[in-house]
Short mmCIF file of the N, C-alpha and C atoms (twelve columns), coordinates in Angstrom:
data_MODEL
# 
_entry.id   MODEL 
# 
loop_
_atom_site.group_PDB 
_atom_site.id 
_atom_site.type_symbol 
_atom_site.label_atom_id 
_atom_site.label_alt_id 
_atom_site.label_comp_id 
_atom_site.label_asym_id 
_atom_site.label_seq_id 
_atom_site.Cartn_x 
_atom_site.Cartn_y 
_atom_site.Cartn_z 
_atom_site.pdbx_PDB_model_num 
ATOM 1   N N  . MET A 1   0.754   -1.232 -0.468 1 
ATOM 2   C CA . MET A 1   0.045   -0.099 0.173  1 
ATOM 3   C C  . MET A 1   0.986   1.053  -0.280 1 
ATOM 4   N N  . ASP A 2   0.661   2.019  -0.635 1 
ATOM 5   C CA . ASP A 2   1.590   3.406  -0.780 1 
ATOM 6   C C  . ASP A 2   0.779   4.050  -0.164 1 
ATOM 7   N N  . LYS A 3   1.462   5.542  -0.126 1 
ATOM 8   C CA . LYS A 3   0.782   6.711  0.866  1 
ATOM 9   C C  . LYS A 3   -0.460  7.194  0.745  1 
ATOM 10  N N  . SER A 4   -0.357  7.368  -0.656 1 
ATOM 11  C CA . SER A 4   -1.656  8.003  -1.008 1 
ATOM 12  C C  . SER A 4   -3.169  6.957  -0.763 1 
ATOM 13  N N  . ASP A 5   -2.615  6.007  -0.939 1 
ATOM 14  C CA . ASP A 5   -4.046  4.752  0.008  1 
ATOM 15  C C  . ASP A 5   -4.076  4.874  0.970  1 
ATOM 16  N N  . GLN A 6   -2.628  5.144  1.943  1 
ATOM 17  C CA . GLN A 6   -2.893  5.003  3.556  1 
ATOM 18  C C  . GLN A 6   -3.949  6.260  3.890  1 
ATOM 19  N N  . ILE A 7   -3.313  7.394  2.952  1 
ATOM 20  C CA . ILE A 7   -4.029  8.785  3.402  1 
ATOM 21  C C  . ILE A 7   -5.488  8.754  3.266  1 
ATOM 22  N N  . ILE A 8   -5.959  8.199  1.585  1 
ATOM 23  C CA . ILE A 8   -7.578  7.773  1.309  1 
ATOM 24  C C  . ILE A 8   -8.362  7.262  2.320  1 
ATOM 25  N N  . GLU A 9   -7.589  6.232  3.062  1 
ATOM 26  C CA . GLU A 9   -8.163  4.943  3.882  1 
ATOM 27  C C  . GLU A 9   -8.584  5.991  5.512  1 
ATOM 28  N N  . MET A 10  -7.230  6.897  5.894  1 
ATOM 29  C CA . MET A 10  -7.448  7.756  7.090  1 
ATOM 30  C C  . MET A 10  -8.348  8.549  6.706  1 
ATOM 31  N N  . LEU A 11  -8.595  9.399  5.426  1 
ATOM 32  C CA . LEU A 11  -9.398  10.477 5.271  1 
ATOM 33  C C  . LEU A 11  -10.899 9.384  5.358  1 
ATOM 34  N N  . GLY A 12  -11.330 8.671  4.728  1 
ATOM 35  C CA . GLY A 12  -12.149 8.022  5.029  1 
ATOM 36  C C  . GLY A 12  -12.483 7.244  6.496  1 
ATOM 37  N N  . LYS A 13  -11.880 7.096  7.291  1 
ATOM 38  C CA . LYS A 13  -12.125 6.869  8.512  1 
ATOM 39  C C  . LYS A 13  -12.706 8.390  8.872  1 
ATOM 40  N N  . VAL A 14  -11.941 9.391  9.240  1 
ATOM 41  C CA . VAL A 14  -11.762 10.570 9.761  1 
ATOM 42  C C  . VAL A 14  -13.391 10.958 9.311  1 
ATOM 43  N N  . MET A 15  -14.152 10.657 8.115  1 
ATOM 44  C CA . MET A 15  -15.213 11.073 7.350  1 
ATOM 45  C C  . MET A 15  -16.385 10.399 8.249  1 
ATOM 46  N N  . SER A 16  -16.082 9.042  8.359  1 
ATOM 47  C CA . SER A 16  -16.960 8.299  9.232  1 
ATOM 48  C C  . SER A 16  -16.987 8.508  10.253 1 
ATOM 49  N N  . LYS A 17  -15.769 9.176  11.160 1 
ATOM 50  C CA . LYS A 17  -16.018 9.695  12.042 1 
ATOM 51  C C  . LYS A 17  -16.745 10.874 12.506 1 
ATOM 52  N N  . LEU A 18  -16.672 11.487 11.253 1 
ATOM 53  C CA . LEU A 18  -17.242 12.926 11.339 1 
ATOM 54  C C  . LEU A 18  -18.853 12.756 10.803 1 
ATOM 55  N N  . ASP A 19  -19.379 11.710 10.522 1 
ATOM 56  C CA . ASP A 19  -20.576 11.230 10.186 1 
ATOM 57  C C  . ASP A 19  -21.599 10.882 11.458 1 
ATOM 58  N N  . GLU A 20  -20.463 10.034 12.177 1 
ATOM 59  C CA . GLU A 20  -21.140 9.483  13.714 1 
ATOM 60  C C  . GLU A 20  -21.240 10.514 14.229 1 
ATOM 61  N N  . HIS A 21  -20.435 11.763 14.265 1 
ATOM 62  C CA . HIS A 21  -20.378 13.314 14.981 1 
ATOM 63  C C  . HIS A 21  -21.529 13.751 14.678 1 
ATOM 64  N N  . SER A 22  -21.781 14.148 13.651 1 
ATOM 65  C CA . SER A 22  -22.804 14.806 13.101 1 
ATOM 66  C C  . SER A 22  -23.846 14.168 13.431 1 
ATOM 67  N N  . GLN A 23  -24.373 12.982 12.973 1 
ATOM 68  C CA . GLN A 23  -25.690 12.491 13.493 1 
ATOM 69  C C  . GLN A 23  -25.820 12.849 15.329 1 
ATOM 70  N N  . THR A 24  -24.676 12.315 15.812 1 
ATOM 71  C CA . THR A 24  -24.748 12.776 17.230 1 
ATOM 72  C C  . THR A 24  -25.309 14.161 17.669 1 
ATOM 73  N N  . LEU A 25  -24.809 14.798 17.269 1 
ATOM 74  C CA . LEU A 25  -24.650 16.555 17.250 1 
ATOM 75  C C  . LEU A 25  -26.641 16.712 16.787 1 
ATOM 76  N N  . GLU A 26  -26.409 16.194 15.641 1 
ATOM 77  C CA . GLU A 26  -28.274 16.412 15.501 1 
ATOM 78  C C  . GLU A 26  -29.405 15.729 16.461 1 
ATOM 79  N N  . ASN A 27  -28.962 14.582 16.674 1 
ATOM 80  C CA . ASN A 27  -30.041 14.084 17.876 1 
ATOM 81  C C  . ASN A 27  -29.849 14.840 18.852 1 
ATOM 82  N N  . HIS A 28  -28.860 15.654 19.421 1 
ATOM 83  C CA . HIS A 28  -28.660 16.386 20.877 1 
ATOM 84  C C  . HIS A 28  -29.128 17.684 20.462 1 
ATOM 85  N N  . GLY A 29  -29.260 18.407 18.820 1 
ATOM 86  C CA . GLY A 29  -30.112 19.275 18.626 1 
ATOM 87  C C  . GLY A 29  -31.415 19.371 18.810 1 
ATOM 88  N N  . SER A 30  -31.972 17.832 18.395 1 
ATOM 89  C CA . SER A 30  -33.402 17.489 18.406 1 
ATOM 90  C C  . SER A 30  -34.015 17.492 20.080 1 
ATOM 91  N N  . GLN A 31  -32.972 17.008 20.527 1 
ATOM 92  C CA . GLN A 31  -33.110 16.544 22.327 1 
ATOM 93  C C  . GLN A 31  -33.142 18.105 22.481 1 
ATOM 94  N N  . LEU A 32  -32.492 19.113 22.581 1 
ATOM 95  C CA . LEU A 32  -32.383 20.314 23.368 1 
ATOM 96  C C  . LEU A 32  -33.671 21.240 22.995 1 
ATOM 97  N N  . LYS A 33  -34.330 21.075 21.243 1 
ATOM 98  C CA . LYS A 33  -35.004 21.625 20.939 1 
ATOM 99  C C  . LYS A 33  -36.351 21.416 22.056 1 
ATOM 100 N N  . GLU A 34  -36.666 19.529 22.113 1 
ATOM 101 C CA . GLU A 34  -37.363 19.277 22.659 1 
ATOM 102 C C  . GLU A 34  -37.792 19.773 24.140 1 
ATOM 103 N N  . HIS A 35  -36.503 19.778 24.643 1 
ATOM 104 C CA . HIS A 35  -36.243 20.171 26.269 1 
ATOM 105 C C  . HIS A 35  -36.631 21.749 26.215 1 
ATOM 106 N N  . GLY A 36  -36.308 22.406 25.346 1 
ATOM 107 C CA . GLY A 36  -36.756 23.899 25.331 1 
ATOM 108 C C  . GLY A 36  -38.046 23.937 25.145 1 
ATOM 109 N N  . GLN A 37  -38.788 23.364 24.525 1 
ATOM 110 C CA . GLN A 37  -40.323 23.633 24.403 1 
ATOM 111 C C  . GLN A 37  -41.017 22.604 25.456 1 
ATOM 112 N N  . ILE A 38  -40.058 22.017 26.361 1 
ATOM 113 C CA . ILE A 38  -41.123 21.665 27.652 1 
ATOM 114 C C  . ILE A 38  -40.660 22.158 28.613 1 
ATOM 115 N N  . LEU A 39  -40.010 22.956 28.392 1 
ATOM 116 C CA . LEU A 39  -39.153 24.273 29.603 1 
ATOM 117 C C  . LEU A 39  -40.378 25.171 29.439 1 
ATOM 118 N N  . THR A 40  -40.730 25.844 28.028 1 
ATOM 119 C CA . THR A 40  -41.201 26.861 27.759 1 
ATOM 120 C C  . THR A 40  -42.685 26.544 28.164 1 
ATOM 121 N N  . ALA A 41  -43.220 25.046 28.183 1 
ATOM 122 C CA . ALA A 41  -44.436 24.844 28.545 1 
ATOM 123 C C  . ALA A 41  -44.436 24.416 29.648 1 
ATOM 124 N N  . LEU A 42  -43.420 24.505 30.793 1 
ATOM 125 C CA . LEU A 42  -43.320 24.618 32.334 1 
ATOM 126 C C  . LEU A 42  -43.881 25.674 32.729 1 
ATOM 127 N N  . ARG A 43  -43.105 26.542 32.315 1 
ATOM 128 C CA . ARG A 43  -42.518 28.125 32.403 1 
ATOM 129 C C  . ARG A 43  -44.127 28.801 32.591 1 
ATOM 130 N N  . ALA A 44  -44.924 28.433 31.179 1 
ATOM 131 C CA . ALA A 44  -46.246 28.915 30.710 1 
ATOM 132 C C  . ALA A 44  -47.322 28.419 32.084 1 
ATOM 133 N N  . GLY A 45  -46.864 26.980 32.399 1 
ATOM 134 C CA . GLY A 45  -48.350 26.452 33.339 1 
ATOM 135 C C  . GLY A 45  -47.788 27.363 34.694 1 
ATOM 136 N N  . GLN A 46  -46.085 27.241 35.423 1 
ATOM 137 C CA . GLN A 46  -45.860 27.965 36.290 1 
ATOM 138 C C  . GLN A 46  -46.971 29.405 36.457 1 
ATOM 139 N N  . ASP A 47  -46.435 30.021 35.665 1 
ATOM 140 C CA . ASP A 47  -47.216 31.351 35.272 1 
ATOM 141 C C  . ASP A 47  -48.636 31.549 35.918 1 
ATOM 142 N N  . HIS A 48  -49.317 30.292 34.570 1 
ATOM 143 C CA . HIS A 48  -50.685 30.247 35.289 1 
ATOM 144 C C  . HIS A 48  -50.961 30.064 36.387 1 
ATOM 145 N N  . LEU A 49  -50.329 28.933 37.172 1 
ATOM 146 C CA . LEU A 49  -50.351 28.816 38.611 1 
ATOM 147 C C  . LEU A 49  -50.199 29.619 39.383 1 
ATOM 148 N N  . LYS A 50  -49.050 30.623 39.473 1 
ATOM 149 C CA . LYS A 50  -48.848 31.884 40.263 1 
ATOM 150 C C  . LYS A 50  -49.961 32.712 40.273 1 
ATOM 151 N N  . ALA A 51  -50.440 33.083 39.011 1 
ATOM 152 C CA . ALA A 51  -51.493 33.857 38.776 1 
ATOM 153 C C  . ALA A 51  -52.743 33.707 39.572 1 
ATOM 154 N N  . GLU A 52  -52.907 32.139 38.869 1 
ATOM 155 C CA . GLU A 52  -54.553 31.835 40.196 1 
ATOM 156 C C  . GLU A 52  -54.392 31.820 41.786 1 
ATOM 157 N N  . LEU A 53  -52.536 31.353 41.978 1 
ATOM 158 C CA . LEU A 53  -52.425 31.644 43.098 1 
ATOM 159 C C  . LEU A 53  -52.698 33.142 44.031 1 
ATOM 160 N N  . ASP A 54  -52.238 34.073 42.969 1 
ATOM 161 C CA . ASP A 54  -52.186 35.583 43.402 1 
ATOM 162 C C  . ASP A 54  -53.693 35.546 43.627 1 
ATOM 163 N N  . GLY A 55  -54.495 35.458 42.688 1 
ATOM 164 C CA . GLY A 55  -55.742 35.605 42.918 1 
ATOM 165 C C  . GLY A 55  -56.478 34.856 43.730 1 
ATOM 166 N N  . MET A 56  -56.306 34.235 44.184 1 
ATOM 167 C CA . MET A 56  -56.824 33.302 45.547 1 
ATOM 168 C C  . MET A 56  -56.354 34.007 46.628 1 
ATOM 169 N N  . LYS A 57  -55.277 34.605 46.805 1 
ATOM 170 C CA . LYS A 57  -54.462 35.230 47.810 1 
ATOM 171 C C  . LYS A 57  -55.612 36.341 48.343 1 
ATOM 172 N N  . LEU A 58  -55.584 37.370 46.989 1 
ATOM 173 C CA . LEU A 58  -56.605 38.327 46.981 1 
ATOM 174 C C  . LEU A 58  -57.674 38.646 47.141 1 
ATOM 175 N N  . ALA A 59  -58.386 37.391 46.587 1 
ATOM 176 C CA . ALA A 59  -59.839 37.102 47.277 1 
ATOM 177 C C  . ALA A 59  -59.931 36.911 48.804 1 
ATOM 178 N N  . SER A 60  -59.052 35.821 49.331 1 
ATOM 179 C CA . SER A 60  -59.076 35.182 50.729 1 
ATOM 180 C C  . SER A 60  -58.765 36.632 51.660 1 
ATOM 181 N N  . ALA A 61  -57.730 37.263 50.861 1 
ATOM 182 C CA . ALA A 61  -57.583 38.838 52.072 1 
ATOM 183 C C  . ALA A 61  -58.731 39.622 52.143 1 
ATOM 184 N N  . LYS A 62  -59.533 39.623 50.778 1 
ATOM 185 C CA . LYS A 62  -60.688 40.362 50.703 1 
ATOM 186 C C  . LYS A 62  -62.161 39.574 51.851 1 
ATOM 187 N N  . GLU A 63  -62.233 38.575 51.501 1 
ATOM 188 C CA . GLU A 63  -63.029 37.838 52.550 1 
ATOM 189 C C  . GLU A 63  -62.628 38.036 53.755 1 
ATOM 190 N N  . PHE A 64  -61.284 37.477 54.351 1 
ATOM 191 C CA . PHE A 64  -60.853 37.864 55.657 1 
ATOM 192 C C  . PHE A 64  -61.201 39.288 56.131 1 
ATOM 193 N N  . GLY A 65  -60.796 40.375 55.169 1 
ATOM 194 C CA . GLY A 65  -61.332 41.542 55.925 1 
ATOM 195 C C  . GLY A 65  -62.668 41.740 56.512 1 
ATOM 196 N N  . GLU A 66  -63.874 41.225 55.322 1 
ATOM 197 C CA . GLU A 66  -65.182 41.005 55.369 1 
ATOM 198 C C  . GLU A 66  -65.862 40.467 56.612 1 
ATOM 199 N N  . VAL A 67  -64.987 39.284 57.255 1 
ATOM 200 C CA . VAL A 67  -65.048 38.670 58.203 1 
ATOM 201 C C  . VAL A 67  -65.068 39.530 59.506 1 
ATOM 202 N N  . LYS A 68  -63.478 39.685 59.431 1 
ATOM 203 C CA . LYS A 68  -63.147 40.876 60.411 1 
ATOM 204 C C  . LYS A 68  -64.295 42.432 60.783 1 
ATOM 205 N N  . GLU A 69  -64.842 42.600 59.665 1 
ATOM 206 C CA . GLU A 69  -65.449 43.431 59.703 1 
ATOM 207 C C  . GLU A 69  -66.648 43.170 60.261 1 
ATOM 208 N N  . LEU A 70  -67.177 41.816 60.080 1 
ATOM 209 C CA . LEU A 70  -68.326 41.228 60.708 1 
ATOM 210 C C  . LEU A 70  -68.388 40.827 61.909 1 
ATOM 211 N N  . ILE A 71  -66.959 39.928 62.386 1 
ATOM 212 C CA . ILE A 71  -66.734 39.794 63.850 1 
ATOM 213 C C  . ILE A 71  -66.824 41.425 64.758 1 
ATOM 214 N N  . ASN A 72  -66.360 42.265 64.407 1 
ATOM 215 C CA . ASN A 72  -66.458 43.427 64.984 1 
ATOM 216 C C  . ASN A 72  -68.104 44.223 64.915 1 
ATOM 217 N N  . THR A 73  -68.208 43.621 64.221 1 
ATOM 218 C CA . THR A 73  -70.179 44.243 64.018 1 
ATOM 219 C C  . THR A 73  -70.923 43.329 65.199 1 
ATOM 220 N N  . ILE A 74  -70.025 42.273 65.186 1 
ATOM 221 C CA . ILE A 74  -71.141 41.470 66.046 1 
ATOM 222 C C  . ILE A 74  -70.806 41.510 67.776 1 
ATOM 223 N N  . ALA A 75  -69.449 41.844 67.988 1 
ATOM 224 C CA . ALA A 75  -68.831 42.314 69.172 1 
ATOM 225 C C  . ALA A 75  -69.638 43.826 69.535 1 
ATOM 226 N N  . ILE A 76  -69.770 44.655 68.794 1 
ATOM 227 C CA . ILE A 76  -70.261 45.736 68.930 1 
ATOM 228 C C  . ILE A 76  -72.175 45.980 69.258 1 
ATOM 229 N N  . ASN A 77  -72.668 44.906 68.532 1 
ATOM 230 C CA . ASN A 77  -73.888 44.378 68.769 1 
ATOM 231 C C  . ASN A 77  -74.268 43.679 70.418 1 
ATOM 232 N N  . GLN A 78  -72.953 42.918 70.367 1 
ATOM 233 C CA . GLN A 78  -73.172 42.186 71.685 1 
ATOM 234 C C  . GLN A 78  -73.383 42.906 72.725 1 
ATOM 235 N N  . GLU A 79  -72.157 43.991 72.641 1 
ATOM 236 C CA . GLU A 79  -71.934 44.729 73.905 1 
ATOM 237 C C  . GLU A 79  -73.267 45.736 74.341 1 
ATOM 238 N N  . ILE A 80  -74.447 46.375 73.049 1 
ATOM 239 C CA . ILE A 80  -75.286 46.857 72.847 1 
ATOM 240 C C  . ILE A 80  -76.306 46.167 73.840 1 
ATOM 241 N N  . LEU A 81  -76.375 44.700 73.519 1 
ATOM 242 C CA . LEU A 81  -77.607 43.937 74.062 1 
ATOM 243 C C  . LEU A 81  -77.096 43.722 75.463 1 
ATOM 244 N N  . ARG A 82  -75.732 43.404 75.980 1 
ATOM 245 C CA . ARG A 82  -75.609 43.179 77.160 1 
ATOM 246 C C  . ARG A 82  -75.652 44.684 78.074 1 
ATOM 247 N N  . ASN A 83  -75.759 45.406 77.732 1 
ATOM 248 C CA . ASN A 83  -76.016 46.726 77.898 1 
ATOM 249 C C  . ASN A 83  -77.423 46.881 78.410 1 
ATOM 250 N N  . ASP A 84  -78.254 46.793 77.097 1 
ATOM 251 C CA . ASP A 84  -79.796 46.692 77.325 1 
ATOM 252 C C  . ASP A 84  -80.233 45.573 78.310 1 
ATOM 253 N N  . THR A 85  -79.778 44.421 78.469 1 
ATOM 254 C CA . THR A 85  -80.046 43.465 78.673 1 
ATOM 255 C C  . THR A 85  -79.694 43.953 80.524 1 
ATOM 256 N N  . TRP A 86  -78.589 44.580 81.081 1 
ATOM 257 C CA . TRP A 86  -78.502 44.959 82.676 1 
ATOM 258 C C  . TRP A 86  -79.797 45.854 83.096 1 
ATOM 259 N N  . THR A 87  -79.948 46.813 81.769 1 
ATOM 260 C CA . THR A 87  -80.629 48.153 82.111 1 
ATOM 261 C C  . THR A 87  -82.008 47.382 82.253 1 
ATOM 262 N N  . ASN A 88  -82.304 46.313 81.689 1 
ATOM 263 C CA . ASN A 88  -83.601 45.834 81.899 1 
ATOM 264 C C  . ASN A 88  -83.940 45.022 82.987 1 
ATOM 265 N N  . LYS A 89  -82.578 44.286 83.496 1 
ATOM 266 C CA . LYS A 89  -82.370 43.623 84.921 1 
ATOM 267 C C  . LYS A 89  -82.902 44.562 85.651 1 
ATOM 268 N N  . VAL A 90  -82.094 45.806 85.536 1 
ATOM 269 C CA . VAL A 90  -82.307 47.018 87.067 1 
ATOM 270 C C  . VAL A 90  -83.526 47.085 87.009 1 
ATOM 271 N N  . ASP A 91  -84.482 47.465 85.737 1 
ATOM 272 C CA . ASP A 91  -84.964 48.248 85.595 1 
ATOM 273 C C  . ASP A 91  -86.626 47.112 86.433 1 
ATOM 274 N N  . ILE A 92  -86.493 45.744 86.108 1 
ATOM 275 C CA . ILE A 92  -87.286 44.606 86.356 1 
ATOM 276 C C  . ILE A 92  -87.272 44.825 88.052 1 
ATOM 277 N N  . GLN A 93  -85.769 44.522 88.944 1 
ATOM 278 C CA . GLN A 93  -85.873 45.066 89.887 1 
ATOM 279 C C  . GLN A 93  -86.529 45.651 90.723 1 
ATOM 280 N N  . ARG A 94  -86.206 46.754 90.133 1 
ATOM 281 C CA . ARG A 94  -86.984 47.960 90.516 1 
ATOM 282 C C  . ARG A 94  -88.728 48.054 90.698 1 
ATOM 283 N N  . ILE A 95  -89.184 47.552 89.623 1 
ATOM 284 C CA . ILE A 95  -90.575 47.348 89.688 1 
ATOM 285 C C  . ILE A 95  -90.970 46.181 90.488 1 
ATOM 286 N N  . LYS A 96  -90.181 45.287 90.590 1 
ATOM 287 C CA . LYS A 96  -90.375 44.117 92.094 1 
ATOM 288 C C  . LYS A 96  -90.449 44.754 93.048 1 
ATOM 289 N N  . LYS A 97  -89.415 45.534 93.053 1 
ATOM 290 C CA . LYS A 97  -89.097 46.192 95.027 1 
ATOM 291 C C  . LYS A 97  -90.705 47.231 95.284 1 
ATOM 292 N N  . THR A 98  -90.925 47.775 93.999 1 
ATOM 293 C CA . THR A 98  -92.453 48.571 94.021 1 
ATOM 294 C C  . THR A 98  -93.535 48.109 94.148 1 
ATOM 295 N N  . MET A 99  -93.786 47.126 93.657 1 
ATOM 296 C CA . MET A 99  -94.993 46.189 93.615 1 
ATOM 297 C C  . MET A 99  -94.662 45.334 95.120 1 
ATOM 298 N N  . GLY A 100 -93.655 45.282 95.567 1 
ATOM 299 C CA . GLY A 100 -93.247 44.579 97.235 1 
ATOM 300 C C  . GLY A 100 -93.225 43.244 96.675 1 
ATOM 301 N N  . MET A 101 -92.618 42.548 95.559 1 
ATOM 302 C CA . MET A 101 -92.519 40.767 95.050 1 
ATOM 303 C C  . MET A 101 -91.006 40.761 95.263 1 
ATOM 304 N N  . ALA A 102 -89.995 41.855 95.992 1 
ATOM 305 C CA . ALA A 102 -88.722 41.303 96.250 1 
ATOM 306 C C  . ALA A 102 -87.855 41.194 97.614 1 
# 
């Protein structure tokens, strides 16, 4: 075998390796593209869930404020009712005393 045949044979091997590497790079490129699409979908899903969660937080805060306001109103009404009841008990005792029932 002369030198030119050896060189041609080595070039053939190099070309074969280059073809293998090219195929591997194409496979990796398509996998990267798929992974990119998956990541994009995941980000979109996360953004949607985050927006939904933020909406739920706002709704919960609003409802909590309403409940707190109702509790304050109930506490005030209870105080008024307690005062009215005490006044009524005092009046009842006064009437009983006046009628001689006490």
